[in-house]
CSV table of C-alpha atoms in Angstrom, one decimal:
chain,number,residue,atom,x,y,z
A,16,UNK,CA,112.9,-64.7,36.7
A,17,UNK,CA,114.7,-65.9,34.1
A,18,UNK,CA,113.0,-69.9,32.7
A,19,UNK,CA,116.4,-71.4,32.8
A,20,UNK,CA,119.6,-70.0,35.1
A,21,UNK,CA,122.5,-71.5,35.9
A,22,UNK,CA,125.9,-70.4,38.2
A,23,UNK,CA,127.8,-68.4,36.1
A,24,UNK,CA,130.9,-69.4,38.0
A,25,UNK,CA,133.8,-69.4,36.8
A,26,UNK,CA,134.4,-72.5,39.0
A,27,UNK,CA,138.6,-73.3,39.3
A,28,UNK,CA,139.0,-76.7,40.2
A,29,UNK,CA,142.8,-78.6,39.7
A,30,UNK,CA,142.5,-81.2,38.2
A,31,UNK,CA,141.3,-84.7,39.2
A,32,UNK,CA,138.6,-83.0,41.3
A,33,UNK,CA,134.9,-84.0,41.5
A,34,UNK,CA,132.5,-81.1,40.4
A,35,UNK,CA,129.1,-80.3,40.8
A,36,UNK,CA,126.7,-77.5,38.2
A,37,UNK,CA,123.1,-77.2,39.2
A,38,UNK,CA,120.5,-75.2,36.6
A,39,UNK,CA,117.1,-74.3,37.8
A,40,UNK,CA,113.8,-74.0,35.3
A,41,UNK,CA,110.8,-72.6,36.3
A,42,UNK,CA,108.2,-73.7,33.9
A,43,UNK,CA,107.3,-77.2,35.8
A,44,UNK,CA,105.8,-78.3,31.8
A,45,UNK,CA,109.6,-79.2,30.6
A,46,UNK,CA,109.8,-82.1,29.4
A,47,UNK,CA,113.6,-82.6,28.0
A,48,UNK,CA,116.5,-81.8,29.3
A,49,UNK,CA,120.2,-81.4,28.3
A,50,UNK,CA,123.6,-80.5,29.0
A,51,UNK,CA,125.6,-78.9,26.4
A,52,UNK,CA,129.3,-78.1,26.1
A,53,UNK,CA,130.2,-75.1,24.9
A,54,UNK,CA,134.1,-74.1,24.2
A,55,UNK,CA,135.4,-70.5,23.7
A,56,UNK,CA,134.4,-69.3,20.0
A,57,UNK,CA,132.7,-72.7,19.0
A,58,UNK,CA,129.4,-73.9,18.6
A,59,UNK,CA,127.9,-75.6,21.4
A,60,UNK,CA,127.8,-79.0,21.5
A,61,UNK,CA,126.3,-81.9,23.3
A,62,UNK,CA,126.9,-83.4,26.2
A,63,UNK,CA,124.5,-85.5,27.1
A,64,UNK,CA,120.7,-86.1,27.4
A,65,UNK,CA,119.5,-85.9,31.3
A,66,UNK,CA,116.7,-88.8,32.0
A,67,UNK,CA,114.6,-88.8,34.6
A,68,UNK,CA,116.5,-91.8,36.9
A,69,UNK,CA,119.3,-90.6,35.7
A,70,UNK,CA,122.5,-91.0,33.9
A,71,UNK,CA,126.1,-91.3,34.0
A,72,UNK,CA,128.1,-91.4,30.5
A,73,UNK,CA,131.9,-91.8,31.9
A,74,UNK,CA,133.1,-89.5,34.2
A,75,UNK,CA,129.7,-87.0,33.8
A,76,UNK,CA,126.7,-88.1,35.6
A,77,UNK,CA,123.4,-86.1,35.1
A,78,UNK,CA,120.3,-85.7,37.3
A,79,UNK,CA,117.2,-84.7,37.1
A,80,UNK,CA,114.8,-83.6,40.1
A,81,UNK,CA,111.4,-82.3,38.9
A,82,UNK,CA,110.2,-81.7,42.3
A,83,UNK,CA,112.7,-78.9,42.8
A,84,UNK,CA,113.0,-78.5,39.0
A,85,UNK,CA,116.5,-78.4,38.7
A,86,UNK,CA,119.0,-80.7,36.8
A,87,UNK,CA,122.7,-81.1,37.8
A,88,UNK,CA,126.0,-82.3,36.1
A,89,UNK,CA,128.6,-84.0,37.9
A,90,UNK,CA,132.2,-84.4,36.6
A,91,UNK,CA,134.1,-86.6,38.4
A,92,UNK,CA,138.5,-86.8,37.8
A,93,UNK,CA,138.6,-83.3,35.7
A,94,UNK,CA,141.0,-83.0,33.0
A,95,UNK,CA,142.3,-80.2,31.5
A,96,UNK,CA,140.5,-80.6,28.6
A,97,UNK,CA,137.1,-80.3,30.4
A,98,UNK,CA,137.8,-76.6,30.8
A,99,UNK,CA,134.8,-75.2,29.0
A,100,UNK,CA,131.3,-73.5,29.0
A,101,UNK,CA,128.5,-75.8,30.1
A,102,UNK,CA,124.9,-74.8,28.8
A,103,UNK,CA,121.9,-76.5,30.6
A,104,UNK,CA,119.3,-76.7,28.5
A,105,UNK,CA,115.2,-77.4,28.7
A,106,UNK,CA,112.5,-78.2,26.3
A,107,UNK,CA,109.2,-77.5,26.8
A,108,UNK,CA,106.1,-80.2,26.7
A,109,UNK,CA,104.5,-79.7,23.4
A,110,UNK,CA,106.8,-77.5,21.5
A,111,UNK,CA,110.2,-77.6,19.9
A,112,UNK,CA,111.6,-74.5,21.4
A,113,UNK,CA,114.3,-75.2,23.4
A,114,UNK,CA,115.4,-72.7,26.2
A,115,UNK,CA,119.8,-72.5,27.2
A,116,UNK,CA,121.0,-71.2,30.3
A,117,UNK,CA,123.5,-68.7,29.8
A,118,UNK,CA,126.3,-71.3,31.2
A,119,UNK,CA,128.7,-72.2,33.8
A,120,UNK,CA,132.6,-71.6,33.2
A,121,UNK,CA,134.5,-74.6,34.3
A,122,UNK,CA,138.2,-74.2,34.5
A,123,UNK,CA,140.4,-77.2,35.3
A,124,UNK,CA,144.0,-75.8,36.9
A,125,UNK,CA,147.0,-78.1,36.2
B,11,UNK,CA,128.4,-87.6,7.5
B,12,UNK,CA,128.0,-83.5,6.6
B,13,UNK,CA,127.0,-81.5,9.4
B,14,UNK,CA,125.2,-78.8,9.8
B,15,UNK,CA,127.2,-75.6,7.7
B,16,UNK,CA,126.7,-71.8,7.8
B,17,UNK,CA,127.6,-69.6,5.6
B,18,UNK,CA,129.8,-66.8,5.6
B,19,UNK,CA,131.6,-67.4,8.6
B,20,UNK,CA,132.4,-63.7,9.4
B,21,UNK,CA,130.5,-60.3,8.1
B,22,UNK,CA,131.3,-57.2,9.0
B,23,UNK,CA,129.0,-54.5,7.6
B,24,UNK,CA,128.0,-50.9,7.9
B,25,UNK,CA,125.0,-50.0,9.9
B,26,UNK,CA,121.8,-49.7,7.9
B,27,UNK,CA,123.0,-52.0,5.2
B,28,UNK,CA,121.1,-55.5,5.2
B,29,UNK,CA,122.7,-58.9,5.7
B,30,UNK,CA,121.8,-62.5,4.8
B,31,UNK,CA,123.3,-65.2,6.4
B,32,UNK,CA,123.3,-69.2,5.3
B,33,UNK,CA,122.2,-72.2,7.2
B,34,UNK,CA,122.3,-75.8,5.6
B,35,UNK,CA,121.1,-78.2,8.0
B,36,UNK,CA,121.7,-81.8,8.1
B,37,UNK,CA,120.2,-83.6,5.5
B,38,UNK,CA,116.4,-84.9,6.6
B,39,UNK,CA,116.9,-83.0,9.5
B,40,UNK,CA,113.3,-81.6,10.2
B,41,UNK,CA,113.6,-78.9,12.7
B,42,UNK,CA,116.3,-76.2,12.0
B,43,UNK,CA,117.0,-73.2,15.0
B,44,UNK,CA,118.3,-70.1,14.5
B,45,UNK,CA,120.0,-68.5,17.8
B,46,UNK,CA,121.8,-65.5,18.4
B,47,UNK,CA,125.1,-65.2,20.7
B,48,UNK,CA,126.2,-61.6,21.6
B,49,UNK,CA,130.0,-61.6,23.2
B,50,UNK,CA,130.3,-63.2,26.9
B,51,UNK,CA,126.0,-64.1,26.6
B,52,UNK,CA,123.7,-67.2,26.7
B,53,UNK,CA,122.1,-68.3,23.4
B,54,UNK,CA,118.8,-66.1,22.1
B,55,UNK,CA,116.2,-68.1,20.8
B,56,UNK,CA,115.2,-66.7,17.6
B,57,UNK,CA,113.2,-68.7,15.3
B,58,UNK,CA,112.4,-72.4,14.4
B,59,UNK,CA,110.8,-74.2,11.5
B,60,UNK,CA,109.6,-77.6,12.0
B,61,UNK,CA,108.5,-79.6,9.1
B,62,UNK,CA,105.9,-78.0,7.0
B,63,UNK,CA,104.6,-75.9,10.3
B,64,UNK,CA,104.4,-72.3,10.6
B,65,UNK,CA,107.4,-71.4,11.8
B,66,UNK,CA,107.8,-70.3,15.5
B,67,UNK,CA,109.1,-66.6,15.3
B,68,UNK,CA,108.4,-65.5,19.1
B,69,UNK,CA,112.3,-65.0,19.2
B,70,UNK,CA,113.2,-62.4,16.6
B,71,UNK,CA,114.0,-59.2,18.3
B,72,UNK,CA,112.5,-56.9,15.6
B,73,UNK,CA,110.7,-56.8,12.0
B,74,UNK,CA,114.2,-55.5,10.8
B,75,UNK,CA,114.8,-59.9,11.3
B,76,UNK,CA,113.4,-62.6,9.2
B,77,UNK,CA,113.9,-66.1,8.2
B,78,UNK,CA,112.7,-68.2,5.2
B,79,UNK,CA,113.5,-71.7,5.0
B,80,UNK,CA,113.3,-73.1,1.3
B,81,UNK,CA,111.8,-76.7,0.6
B,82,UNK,CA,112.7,-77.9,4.2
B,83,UNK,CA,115.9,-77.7,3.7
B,84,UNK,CA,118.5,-74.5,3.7
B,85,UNK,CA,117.4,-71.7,5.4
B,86,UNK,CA,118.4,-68.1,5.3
B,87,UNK,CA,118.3,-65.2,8.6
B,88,UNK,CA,118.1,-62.0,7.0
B,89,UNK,CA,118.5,-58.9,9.0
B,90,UNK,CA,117.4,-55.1,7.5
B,91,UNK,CA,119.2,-52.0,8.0
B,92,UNK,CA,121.5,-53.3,10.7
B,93,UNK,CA,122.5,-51.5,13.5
B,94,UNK,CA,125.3,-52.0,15.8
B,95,UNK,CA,123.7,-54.1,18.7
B,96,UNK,CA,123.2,-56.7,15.9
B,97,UNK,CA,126.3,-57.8,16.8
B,98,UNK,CA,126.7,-61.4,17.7
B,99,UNK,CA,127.4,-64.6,16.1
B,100,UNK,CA,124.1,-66.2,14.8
B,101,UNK,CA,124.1,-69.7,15.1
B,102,UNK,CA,122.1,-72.4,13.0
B,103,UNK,CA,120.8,-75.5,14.4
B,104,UNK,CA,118.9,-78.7,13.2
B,105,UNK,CA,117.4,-81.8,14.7
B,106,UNK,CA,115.8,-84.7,13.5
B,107,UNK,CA,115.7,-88.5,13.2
B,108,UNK,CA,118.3,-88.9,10.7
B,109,UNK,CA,122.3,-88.6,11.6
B,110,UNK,CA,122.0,-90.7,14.3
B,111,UNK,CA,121.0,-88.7,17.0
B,112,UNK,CA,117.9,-88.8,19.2
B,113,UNK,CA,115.2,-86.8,17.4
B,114,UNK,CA,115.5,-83.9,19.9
B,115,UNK,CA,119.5,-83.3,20.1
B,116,UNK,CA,120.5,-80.4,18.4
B,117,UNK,CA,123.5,-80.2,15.9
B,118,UNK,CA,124.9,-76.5,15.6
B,119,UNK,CA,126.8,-74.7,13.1
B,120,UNK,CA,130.0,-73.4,13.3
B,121,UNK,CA,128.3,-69.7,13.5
B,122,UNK,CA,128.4,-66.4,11.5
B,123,UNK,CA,130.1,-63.5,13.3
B,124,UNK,CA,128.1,-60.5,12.5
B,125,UNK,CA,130.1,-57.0,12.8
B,126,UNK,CA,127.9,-54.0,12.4
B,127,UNK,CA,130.3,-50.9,12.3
């Protein structure tokens, strides 16, 4: 089992829709989490940070839900220009290695 | 400010020739990445160097890769006798207090794209 997977999609959604990415992580010892965006041929870059109650930076709310160990992104009105590659990404407890999910396409349809 | 830079930003070389490739992270940046990217893949965790710590080299694929990181600062990925599954961009990272960031957000590089014909 992979420590971090995600939904590879892609997911087509027109835009001004709502919608949802969940990644999973299996070792229950992450401590930090992230989402990063990623577009095609460029360095990923990121998102935002996910907290534990939670956060919401615009139209992008994160999650977090350690019981089940996943984290979820929500992005609410798409635009065009959210068409891109979105990495989940987990940090260990105690180390600075930092584990990506191989990403979710997102493409927003005019 | 700078951010982070790699350098060259494409190679293409012949298999069984080596390679080095450039990373200069953001200055006072502590923790520096390197990650590897093959076509349509995730990110490969390859190596980190934290501070004056042994670096963490669980993620190098073979002894053909290695990494040095001179006076905390620019670091170099070198890669022996390449061979063609060596293929991938190779991205640098860096973290740290300075830049503005939270101490654990990554910046990354724009990338090298490795070619091994």
């Amino acid at each position: 089992r992979k420590e971090v997977e995600q939904d590879p999609g892609p997911f087509n959604v027109p835009e001004g829709a709502t919608v949802a990415f969940n990644c999973t992580y299996s070792n229950s010892a992450s401590q930090s989490f992230f989402w990063y965006r990623q577009d095609c041929r460029k360095e990923p870059k990121l998102l935002m940070s996910v907290y534990s109650s939670g956060n919401e930076d615009g139209r992008f709310t994160a999650q977090l839900n350690r019981a089940s160990q996943y984290i979820s992104l929500l992005i609410r009105d798409s635009k065009l220009s959210d068409s891109a590659t979105y990495l989940c990404v987990v940090r260990t407890s105690g180390t600075y290695k930092y584990i990506f999910g191989t990403g979710t396409r997102l493409k927003v349809l005019a | 400010g700078a951010g982070v830079s790699q350098s060259p930003s494409n190679k293409v070389t012949e298999k069984g020739k080596d390679v080095e490739l450039r990373c200069d992270p953001i200055s006072g940046h502590t923790a520096l990445y390197w990650y590897r990217q093959s076509l349509g893949q995730g990110l490969e965790f390859l190596i980190y160097f934290q501070g004056n710590s042994a670096p963490d080299k669980s993620g190098l694929p073979s002894d053909r890769f290695s990494a040095e990181r001179t006076g905390g600062s620019v670091s170099t990925l070198t890669i022996q006798r390449t061979q063609q599954e060596d293929s991938a961009v190779y991205l640098c990272a860096s973290s740290g207090l300075s830049g503005g960031g939270a101490w654990d957000t990554q910046y990354f590089g724009p990338g090298t794209r490795l070619t091994v014909l």
